[in-house]
Short mmCIF file of C-alpha atoms in Angstrom, two decimals:
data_model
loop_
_atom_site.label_atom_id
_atom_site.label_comp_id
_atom_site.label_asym_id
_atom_site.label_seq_id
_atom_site.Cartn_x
_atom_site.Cartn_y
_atom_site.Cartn_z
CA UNK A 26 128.60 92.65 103.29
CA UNK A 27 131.50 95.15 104.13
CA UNK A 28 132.10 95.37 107.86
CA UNK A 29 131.78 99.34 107.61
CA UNK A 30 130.05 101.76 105.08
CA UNK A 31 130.76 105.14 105.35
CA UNK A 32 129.09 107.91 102.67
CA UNK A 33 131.52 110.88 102.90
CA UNK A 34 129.69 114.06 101.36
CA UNK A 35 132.86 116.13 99.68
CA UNK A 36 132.38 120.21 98.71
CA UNK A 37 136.10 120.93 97.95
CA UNK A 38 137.21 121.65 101.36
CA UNK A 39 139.47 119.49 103.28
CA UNK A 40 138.10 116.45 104.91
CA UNK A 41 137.09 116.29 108.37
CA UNK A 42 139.15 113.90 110.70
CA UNK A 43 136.35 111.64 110.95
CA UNK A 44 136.42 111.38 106.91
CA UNK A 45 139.79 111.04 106.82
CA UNK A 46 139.93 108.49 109.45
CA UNK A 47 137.16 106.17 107.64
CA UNK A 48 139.38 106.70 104.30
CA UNK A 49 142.56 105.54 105.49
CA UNK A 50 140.74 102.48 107.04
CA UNK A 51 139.15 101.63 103.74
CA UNK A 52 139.65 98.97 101.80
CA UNK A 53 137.10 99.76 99.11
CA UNK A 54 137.02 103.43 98.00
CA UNK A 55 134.24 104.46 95.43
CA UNK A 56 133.89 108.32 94.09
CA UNK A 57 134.08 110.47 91.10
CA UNK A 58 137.21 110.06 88.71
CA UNK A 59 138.29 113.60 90.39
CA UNK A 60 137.77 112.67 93.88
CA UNK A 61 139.81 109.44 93.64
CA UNK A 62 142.38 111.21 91.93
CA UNK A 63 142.55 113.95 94.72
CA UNK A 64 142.37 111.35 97.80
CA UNK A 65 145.80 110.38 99.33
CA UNK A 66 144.53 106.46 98.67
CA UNK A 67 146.93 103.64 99.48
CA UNK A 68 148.06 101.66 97.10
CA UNK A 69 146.20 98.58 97.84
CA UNK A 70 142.57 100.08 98.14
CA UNK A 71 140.36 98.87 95.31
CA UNK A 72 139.70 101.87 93.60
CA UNK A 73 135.54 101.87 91.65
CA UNK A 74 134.47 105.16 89.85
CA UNK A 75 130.99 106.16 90.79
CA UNK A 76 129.02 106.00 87.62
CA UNK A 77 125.94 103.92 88.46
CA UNK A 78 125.43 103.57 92.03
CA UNK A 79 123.51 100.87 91.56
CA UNK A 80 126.73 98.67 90.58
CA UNK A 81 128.39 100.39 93.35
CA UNK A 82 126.20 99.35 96.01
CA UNK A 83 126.09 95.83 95.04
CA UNK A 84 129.78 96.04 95.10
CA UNK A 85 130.12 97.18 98.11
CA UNK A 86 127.46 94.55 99.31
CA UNK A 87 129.62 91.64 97.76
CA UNK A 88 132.62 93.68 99.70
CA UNK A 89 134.88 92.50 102.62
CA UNK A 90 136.34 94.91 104.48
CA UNK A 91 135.79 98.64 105.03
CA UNK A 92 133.97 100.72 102.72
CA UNK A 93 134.07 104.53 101.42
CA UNK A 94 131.53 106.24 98.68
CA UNK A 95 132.50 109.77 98.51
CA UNK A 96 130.21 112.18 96.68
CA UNK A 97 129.56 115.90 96.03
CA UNK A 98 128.16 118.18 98.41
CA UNK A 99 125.55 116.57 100.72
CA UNK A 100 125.12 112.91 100.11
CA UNK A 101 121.74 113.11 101.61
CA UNK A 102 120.10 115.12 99.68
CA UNK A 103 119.16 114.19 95.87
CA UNK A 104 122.29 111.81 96.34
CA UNK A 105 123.74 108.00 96.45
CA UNK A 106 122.56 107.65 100.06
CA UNK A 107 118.87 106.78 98.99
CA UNK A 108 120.19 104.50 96.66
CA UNK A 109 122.32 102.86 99.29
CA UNK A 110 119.93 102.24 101.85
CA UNK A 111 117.41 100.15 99.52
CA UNK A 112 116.66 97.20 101.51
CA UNK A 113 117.78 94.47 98.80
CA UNK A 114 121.59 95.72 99.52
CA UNK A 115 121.00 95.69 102.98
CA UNK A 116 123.76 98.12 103.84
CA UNK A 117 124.31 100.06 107.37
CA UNK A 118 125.14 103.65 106.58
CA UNK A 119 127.34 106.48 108.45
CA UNK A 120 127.18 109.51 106.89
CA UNK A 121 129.44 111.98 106.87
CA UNK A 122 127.75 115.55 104.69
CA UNK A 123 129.64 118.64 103.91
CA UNK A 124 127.87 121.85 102.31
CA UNK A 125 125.13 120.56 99.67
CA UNK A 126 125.84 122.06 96.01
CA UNK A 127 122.36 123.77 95.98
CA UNK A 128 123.19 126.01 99.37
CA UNK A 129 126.82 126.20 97.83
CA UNK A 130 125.09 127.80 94.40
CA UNK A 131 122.89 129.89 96.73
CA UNK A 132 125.55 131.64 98.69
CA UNK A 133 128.04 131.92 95.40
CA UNK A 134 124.99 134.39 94.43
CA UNK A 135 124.67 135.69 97.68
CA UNK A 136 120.79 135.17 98.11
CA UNK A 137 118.43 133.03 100.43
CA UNK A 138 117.24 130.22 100.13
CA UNK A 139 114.39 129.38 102.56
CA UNK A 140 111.87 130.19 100.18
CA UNK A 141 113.35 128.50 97.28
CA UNK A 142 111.98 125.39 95.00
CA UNK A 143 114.73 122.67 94.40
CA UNK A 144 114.00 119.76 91.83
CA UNK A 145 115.97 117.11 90.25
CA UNK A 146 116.40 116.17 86.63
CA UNK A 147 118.51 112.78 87.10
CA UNK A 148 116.22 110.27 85.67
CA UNK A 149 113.09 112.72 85.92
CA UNK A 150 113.11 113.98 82.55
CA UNK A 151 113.06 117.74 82.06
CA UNK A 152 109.33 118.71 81.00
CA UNK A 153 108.57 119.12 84.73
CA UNK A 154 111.61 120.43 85.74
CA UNK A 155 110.69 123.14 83.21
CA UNK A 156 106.82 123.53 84.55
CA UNK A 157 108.35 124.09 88.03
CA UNK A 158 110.32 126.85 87.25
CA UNK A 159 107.54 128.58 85.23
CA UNK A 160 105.34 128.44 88.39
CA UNK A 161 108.32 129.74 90.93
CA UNK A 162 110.31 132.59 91.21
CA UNK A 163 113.67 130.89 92.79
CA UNK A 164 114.14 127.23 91.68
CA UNK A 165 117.41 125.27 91.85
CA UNK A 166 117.65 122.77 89.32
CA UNK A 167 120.16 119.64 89.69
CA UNK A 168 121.11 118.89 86.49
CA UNK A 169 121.88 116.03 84.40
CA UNK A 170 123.34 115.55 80.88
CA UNK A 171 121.06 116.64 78.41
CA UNK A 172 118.96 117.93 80.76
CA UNK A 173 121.33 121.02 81.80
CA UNK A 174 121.27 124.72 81.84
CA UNK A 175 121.07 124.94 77.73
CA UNK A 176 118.27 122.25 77.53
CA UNK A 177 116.06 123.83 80.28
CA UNK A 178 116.80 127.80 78.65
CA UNK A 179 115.27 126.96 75.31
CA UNK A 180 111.86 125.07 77.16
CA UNK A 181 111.94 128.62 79.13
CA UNK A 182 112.34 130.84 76.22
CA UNK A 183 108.99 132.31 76.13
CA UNK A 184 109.22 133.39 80.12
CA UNK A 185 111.82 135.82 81.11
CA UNK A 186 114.42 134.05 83.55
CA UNK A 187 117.42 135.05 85.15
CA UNK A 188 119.92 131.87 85.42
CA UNK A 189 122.98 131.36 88.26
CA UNK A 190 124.99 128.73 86.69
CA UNK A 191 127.26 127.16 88.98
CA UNK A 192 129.65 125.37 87.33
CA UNK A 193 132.10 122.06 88.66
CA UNK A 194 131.37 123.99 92.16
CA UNK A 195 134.02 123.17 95.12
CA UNK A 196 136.62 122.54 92.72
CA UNK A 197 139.62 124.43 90.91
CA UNK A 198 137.57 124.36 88.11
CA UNK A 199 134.59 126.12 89.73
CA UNK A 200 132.48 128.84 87.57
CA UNK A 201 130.03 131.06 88.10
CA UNK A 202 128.04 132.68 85.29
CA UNK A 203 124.77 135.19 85.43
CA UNK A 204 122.81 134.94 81.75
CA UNK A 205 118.79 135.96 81.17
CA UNK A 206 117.51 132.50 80.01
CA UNK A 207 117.66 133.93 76.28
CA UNK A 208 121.53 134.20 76.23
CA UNK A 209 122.23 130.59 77.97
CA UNK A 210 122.06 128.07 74.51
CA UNK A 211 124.50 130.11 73.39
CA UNK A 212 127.13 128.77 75.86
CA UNK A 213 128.80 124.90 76.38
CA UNK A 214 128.59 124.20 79.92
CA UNK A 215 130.27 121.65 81.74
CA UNK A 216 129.20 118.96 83.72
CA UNK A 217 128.01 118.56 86.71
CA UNK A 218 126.11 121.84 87.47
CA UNK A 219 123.58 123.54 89.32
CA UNK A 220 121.32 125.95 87.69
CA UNK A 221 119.48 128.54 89.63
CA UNK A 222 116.19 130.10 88.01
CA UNK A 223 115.44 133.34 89.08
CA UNK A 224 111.88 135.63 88.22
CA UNK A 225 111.32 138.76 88.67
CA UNK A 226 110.14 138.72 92.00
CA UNK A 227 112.50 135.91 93.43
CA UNK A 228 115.38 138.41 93.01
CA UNK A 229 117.68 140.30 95.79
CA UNK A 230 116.71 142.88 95.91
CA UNK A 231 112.96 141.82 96.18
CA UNK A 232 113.48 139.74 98.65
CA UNK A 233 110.25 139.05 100.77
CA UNK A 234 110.54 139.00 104.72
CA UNK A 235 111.17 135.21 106.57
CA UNK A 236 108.81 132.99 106.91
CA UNK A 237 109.19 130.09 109.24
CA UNK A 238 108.24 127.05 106.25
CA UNK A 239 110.89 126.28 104.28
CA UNK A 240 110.41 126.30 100.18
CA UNK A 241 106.95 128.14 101.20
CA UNK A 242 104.00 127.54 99.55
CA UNK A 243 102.98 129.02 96.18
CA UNK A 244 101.21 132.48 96.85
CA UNK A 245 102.80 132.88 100.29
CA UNK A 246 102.16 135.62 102.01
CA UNK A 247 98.41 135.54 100.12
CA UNK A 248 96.18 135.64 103.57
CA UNK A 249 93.37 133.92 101.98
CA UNK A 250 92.44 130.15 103.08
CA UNK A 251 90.72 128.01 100.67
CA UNK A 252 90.12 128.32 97.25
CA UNK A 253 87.10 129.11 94.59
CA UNK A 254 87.18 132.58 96.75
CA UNK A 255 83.98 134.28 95.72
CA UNK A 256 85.10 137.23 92.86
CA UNK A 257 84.35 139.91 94.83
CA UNK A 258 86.88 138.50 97.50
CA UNK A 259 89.37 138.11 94.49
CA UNK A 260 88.75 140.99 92.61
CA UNK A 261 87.50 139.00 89.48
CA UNK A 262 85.16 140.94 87.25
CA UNK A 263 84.11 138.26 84.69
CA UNK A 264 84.21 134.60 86.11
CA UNK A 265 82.63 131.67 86.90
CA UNK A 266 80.84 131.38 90.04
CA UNK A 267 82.41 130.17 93.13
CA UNK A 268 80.93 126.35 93.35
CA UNK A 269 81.36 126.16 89.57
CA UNK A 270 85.05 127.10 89.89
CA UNK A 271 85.56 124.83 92.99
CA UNK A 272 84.84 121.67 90.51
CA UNK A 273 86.62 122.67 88.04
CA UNK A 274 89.78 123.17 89.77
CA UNK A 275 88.55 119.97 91.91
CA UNK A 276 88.53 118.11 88.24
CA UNK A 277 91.65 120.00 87.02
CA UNK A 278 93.68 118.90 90.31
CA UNK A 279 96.45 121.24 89.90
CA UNK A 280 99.95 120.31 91.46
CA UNK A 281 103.67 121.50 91.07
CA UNK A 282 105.00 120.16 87.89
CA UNK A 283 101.70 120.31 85.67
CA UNK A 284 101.37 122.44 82.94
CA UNK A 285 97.60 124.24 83.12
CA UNK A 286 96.30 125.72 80.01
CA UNK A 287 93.59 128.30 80.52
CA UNK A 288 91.59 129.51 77.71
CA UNK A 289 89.25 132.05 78.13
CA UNK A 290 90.93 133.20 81.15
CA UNK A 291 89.29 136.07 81.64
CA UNK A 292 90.64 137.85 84.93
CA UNK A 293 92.08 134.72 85.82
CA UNK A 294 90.06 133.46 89.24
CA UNK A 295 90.91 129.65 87.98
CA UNK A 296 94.19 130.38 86.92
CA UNK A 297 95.46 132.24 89.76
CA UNK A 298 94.23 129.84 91.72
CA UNK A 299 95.51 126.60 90.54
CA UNK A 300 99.15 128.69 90.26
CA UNK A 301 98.48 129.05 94.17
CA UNK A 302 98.19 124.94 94.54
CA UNK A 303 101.71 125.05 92.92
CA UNK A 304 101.15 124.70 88.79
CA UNK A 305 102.49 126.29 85.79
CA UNK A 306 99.78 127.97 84.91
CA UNK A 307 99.43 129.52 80.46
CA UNK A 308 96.33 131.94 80.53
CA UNK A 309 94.92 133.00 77.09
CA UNK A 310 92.23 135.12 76.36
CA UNK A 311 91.34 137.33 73.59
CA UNK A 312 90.83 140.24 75.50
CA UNK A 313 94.25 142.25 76.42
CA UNK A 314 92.45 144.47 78.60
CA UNK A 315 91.44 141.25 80.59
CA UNK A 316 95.38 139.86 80.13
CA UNK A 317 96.95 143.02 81.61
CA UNK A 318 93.95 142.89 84.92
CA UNK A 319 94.78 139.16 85.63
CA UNK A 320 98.68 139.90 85.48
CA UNK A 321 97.64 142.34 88.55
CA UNK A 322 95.52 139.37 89.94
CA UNK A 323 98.44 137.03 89.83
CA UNK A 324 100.94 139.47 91.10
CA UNK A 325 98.55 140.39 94.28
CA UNK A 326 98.62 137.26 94.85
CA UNK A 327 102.36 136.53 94.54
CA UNK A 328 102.12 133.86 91.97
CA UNK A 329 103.47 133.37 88.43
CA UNK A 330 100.95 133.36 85.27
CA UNK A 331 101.92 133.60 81.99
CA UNK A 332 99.51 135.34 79.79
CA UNK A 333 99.31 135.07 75.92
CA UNK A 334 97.23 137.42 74.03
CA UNK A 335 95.08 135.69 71.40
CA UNK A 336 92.23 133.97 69.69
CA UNK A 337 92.18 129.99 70.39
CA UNK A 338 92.60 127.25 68.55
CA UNK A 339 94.90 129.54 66.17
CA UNK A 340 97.17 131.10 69.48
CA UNK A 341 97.78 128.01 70.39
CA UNK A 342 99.93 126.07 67.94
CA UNK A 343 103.36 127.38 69.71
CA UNK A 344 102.50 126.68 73.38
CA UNK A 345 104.26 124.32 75.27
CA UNK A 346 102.34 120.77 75.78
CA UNK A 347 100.03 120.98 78.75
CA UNK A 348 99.05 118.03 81.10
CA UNK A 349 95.72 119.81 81.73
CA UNK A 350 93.36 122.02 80.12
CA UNK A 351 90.55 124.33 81.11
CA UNK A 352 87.76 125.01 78.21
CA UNK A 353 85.01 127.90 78.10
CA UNK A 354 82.63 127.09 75.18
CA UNK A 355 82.45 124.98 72.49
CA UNK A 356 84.44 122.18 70.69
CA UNK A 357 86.27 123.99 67.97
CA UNK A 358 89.00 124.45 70.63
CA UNK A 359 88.23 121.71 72.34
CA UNK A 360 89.24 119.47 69.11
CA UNK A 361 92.31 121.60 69.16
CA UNK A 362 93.83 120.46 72.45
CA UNK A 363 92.81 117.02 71.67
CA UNK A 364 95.20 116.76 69.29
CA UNK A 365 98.02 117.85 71.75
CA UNK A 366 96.85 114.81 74.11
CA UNK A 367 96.70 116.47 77.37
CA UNK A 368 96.22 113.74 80.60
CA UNK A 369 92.83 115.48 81.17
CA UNK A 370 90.56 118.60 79.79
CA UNK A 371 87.67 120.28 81.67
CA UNK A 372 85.56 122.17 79.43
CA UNK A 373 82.37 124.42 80.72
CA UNK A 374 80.23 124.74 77.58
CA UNK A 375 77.31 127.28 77.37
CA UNK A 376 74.17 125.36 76.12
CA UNK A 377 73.07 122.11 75.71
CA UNK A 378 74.17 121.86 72.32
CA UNK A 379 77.84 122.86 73.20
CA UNK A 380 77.53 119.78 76.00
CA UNK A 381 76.31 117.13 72.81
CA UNK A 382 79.64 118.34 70.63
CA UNK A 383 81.68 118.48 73.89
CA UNK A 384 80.48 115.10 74.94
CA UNK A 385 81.17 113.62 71.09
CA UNK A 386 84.58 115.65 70.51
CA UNK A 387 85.58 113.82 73.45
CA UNK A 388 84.55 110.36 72.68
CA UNK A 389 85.72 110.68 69.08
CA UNK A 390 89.51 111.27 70.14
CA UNK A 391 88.92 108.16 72.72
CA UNK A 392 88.91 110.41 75.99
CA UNK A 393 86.63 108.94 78.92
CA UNK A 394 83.79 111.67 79.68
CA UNK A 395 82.27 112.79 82.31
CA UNK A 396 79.61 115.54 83.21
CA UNK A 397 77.62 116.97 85.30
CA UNK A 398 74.61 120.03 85.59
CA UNK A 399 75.80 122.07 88.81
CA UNK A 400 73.15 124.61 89.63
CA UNK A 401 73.95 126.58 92.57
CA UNK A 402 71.77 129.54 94.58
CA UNK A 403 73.89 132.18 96.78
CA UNK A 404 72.52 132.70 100.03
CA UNK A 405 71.51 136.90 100.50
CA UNK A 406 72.39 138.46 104.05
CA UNK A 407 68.86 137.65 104.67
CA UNK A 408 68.97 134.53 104.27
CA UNK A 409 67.45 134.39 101.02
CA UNK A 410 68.27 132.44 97.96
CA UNK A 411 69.19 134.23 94.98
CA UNK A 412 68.91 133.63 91.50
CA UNK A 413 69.68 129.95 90.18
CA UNK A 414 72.75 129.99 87.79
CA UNK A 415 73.07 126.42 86.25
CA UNK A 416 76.47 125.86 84.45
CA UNK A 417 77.77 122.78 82.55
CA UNK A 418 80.75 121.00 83.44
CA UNK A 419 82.25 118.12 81.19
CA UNK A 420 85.43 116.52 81.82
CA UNK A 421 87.61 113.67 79.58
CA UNK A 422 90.68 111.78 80.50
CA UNK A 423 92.45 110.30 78.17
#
C-alpha cells in the first residue's frame, strides 16, 4: 500500500501549498491527460492517466511510496474519492477539494443554488436523469459521454427547458453557452461538461426566498403536510376521494426519477401530488378545460406537471416510457400501457365488469394482480357518517 494518498480536487486555479507540497513528494501521480500535462512533475514520478479509477486505485494499492490522484473540481462529490475508499483497496485518504464544477457552473450563470437538484449520469444511464429534470425547475446534470447535453435535449424536447452548458470549466478552454433545450442537438459539445436545466420558475429572476434545506423538497414552500388532501383543501373539482387517492398513490409509490403517467387526470389531485413526493409526473385527460385548471393546481403548488391534451390509448403512442401508470376505467387503455411494460400500473375501474377485464388484461400480459374493494364513509361535523362511496382499486406488477 502507498505510504501516503492524497486526492487533490483541481478547478483551474493554482494549487494550494498543501497540494503542491503532497505533489512534489509524490512518487505516483494519477490525473487527467491535461492535468498531468499542466503539473510541474519530476521526471522520475510514474505518471497513470485517470481513465478507470478502478485500475487506479488498485495501482495505487500495489504502490510504494507517496501517492497523488488529482481530479476536477471537488473530489468528494460525484468523484474518485468514493471509489477510493472501498474497503477491498484499503486506502487512507487526505483530501484536498477546490470549487466543485456544479457550484463553478452555478456562479458562471450567476444564480443560486440551495434549492437546486444535482444528479449524475456516469454509469446511471440517462432515462432518469431525464425524469429528474422534468419534475424540477433547476437541475445540474454531470454528464458523461453519450449521455451529455445533446442526448438529454432531445429526451426533453416535449418540455420547454432552458440549458447552462458549461463547457471544459476551469480551463483555457472553458465555455459557456445559454440554448432553450430545442436549439442544443444542434451543437457538438465537448467533453467533460456540466449541464444546467432550468424551468420556468427555477429562473433569476423568479427566484424564491431562502430556505434553510438544501435541494428543498418538491412543492416547497406548499404549507400543506400529508398527502391525499381532501379536494376541497386542494381545490380539486372532479377526483377521487381522499382514502381512495391515499392507496393509489400508496400503490403508485412515487419517487424522484420515476416517470408517472396519469390518465384521466382530471384536475390533477394524484398527479400533483405524486410531483410533490419528487416524480415526473405526464397528466392526460380529454378535457382541456380540466388540463388548463390542473396546470393552476400544479403551479399553486410549485410543482412541475406536464399536461397533454387527448383521448387515450390513441394520445399516447409518442409519450416517453413511464415506470408507473395510473388508470381510470376500463382495459382498452389499460392493454395499451401494457404493451409499453411499465414496472407497475394502478387502475381504478368503475364496475365490476371493468374489475373482471382489468383483472384478465393484467394476467394475460403476465403482470401479478392485486385488488381490493375500499369503501370509505366521511365523518359530518356532527359526527355523522355520510354516504358510502365504494371504489375499485386493482394493481399489477410486472
Amino acid at each position: 500500500m502507498a505510504d501516503r494518498v492524497t486526492v487533490i480536487g483541481w478547478d483551474g486555479s493554482p494549487l494550494s501549498q498543501a497540494a503542491q507540497a503532497a505533489v512534489d513528494a509524490a512518487t505516483l501521480v494519477a490525473g487527467g491527460s491535461h492535468q498531468l500535462r499542466a503539473l510541474d512533475l519530476s521526471q522520475g514520478v510514474e505518471r497513470m492517466v485517470l481513465g478507470s479509477v478502478e485500475l487506479v486505485a488498485r495501482r495505487v494499492a500495489d504502490h510504494r511510496g507517496s501517492a497523488v490522484v488529482v481530479a476536477d473540481g471537488d473530489p468528494g462529490f460525484f468523484g474518485v474519492v468514493r471509489t477510493l475508499r472501498r474497503p477491498e483497496y484499503g486506502l487512507e485518504l487526505e483530501v484536498i477539494p477546490a470549487v466543485s464544477v456544479v457550484a463553478a457552473a452555478f456562479a458562471r450563470a450567476g444564480m443560486p443554488w440551495d434549492d437546486a437538484q444535482i444528479v449524475s449520469t456516469h454509469g446511471r444511464g440517462l432515462r432518469r436523469a431525464v425524469n429528474i429534470c422534468r419534475a424540477n425547475a433547476k437541475v445540474a446534470v454531470l454528464t458523461a459521454p453519450g449521455a451529455g447535453p445533446s442526448e438529454l435535449a432531445l429526451m426533453l424536447r416535449d418540455v420547454h427547458r432552458t440549458f447552462v452548458i458549461c463547457e471544459a470549466l476551469g480551463t483555457p478552454e472553458e465555455n459557456v453557452t445559454v440554448l432553450t433545450s430545442d436549439r442544443v442537438p444542434d451543437h457538438l459539445w465537448r467533453d467533460p461538461n456540466v449541464v444546467l436545466v432550468v424551468g420556468r420558475s427555477g429562473r433569476s429572476g423568479a427566484t424564491p426566498p431562502s430556505g434553510w434545506l438544501a435541494g428543498l423538497p418538491v412543492g416547497y414552500p406548499d404549507p400543506a403536510r400529508g398527502w391525499a388532501l381532501p379536494s376541497e383543501t386542494g381545490g380539486y373539482a372532479r377526483e377521487l376521494p381522499a382514502p381512495v387517492r391515499a392507496l393509489v398513490l400508496a400503490r403508485l409509490g412515487p419517487r424522484p426519477g420515476d416517470l408517472l403517467w396519469d390518465i384521466g387526470a382530471g384536475d390533477g389531485a394524484v398527479a400533483v401530488e405524486a410531483a410533490r413526493c419528487g416524480a415526473a409526473v405526464i397528466a392526460v385527460d380529454r378535457d382541456a378545460d380540466a388540463c388548463a385548471r390542473l396546470d393552476v393546481n400544479a403551479r399553486r403548488v410549485g410543482v412541475e406537471v406536464q399536461t397533454v391534451p387527448g383521448t387515450a390509448p390513441a394520445v399516447l403512442a409518442d409519450l416517453p416510457e413511464p415506470d408507473t401508470v395510473l388508470i381510470r376505467g376500463g382495459a382498452d387503455v389499460l392493454r395499451a400501457c401494457l404493451a409499453r411494460r411499465p414496472e407497475r400500473i394502478v387502475a381504478v375501474p368503475g364496475s365490476l365488469a371493468q374489475v373482471e377485464e382489468v383483472r384478465r388484461a393484467f394476467t394475460e400480459a403476465g403482470y401479478r394482480v392485486e385488488g381490493t374493494l375500499l369503501q370509505s364513509s366521511p365523518l359530518d361535523g356532527e359526527g355523522s357518517l355520510g354516504a358510502a362511496s365504494p371504489r375499485y382499486v386493482l394493481w399489477g406488477d410486472r
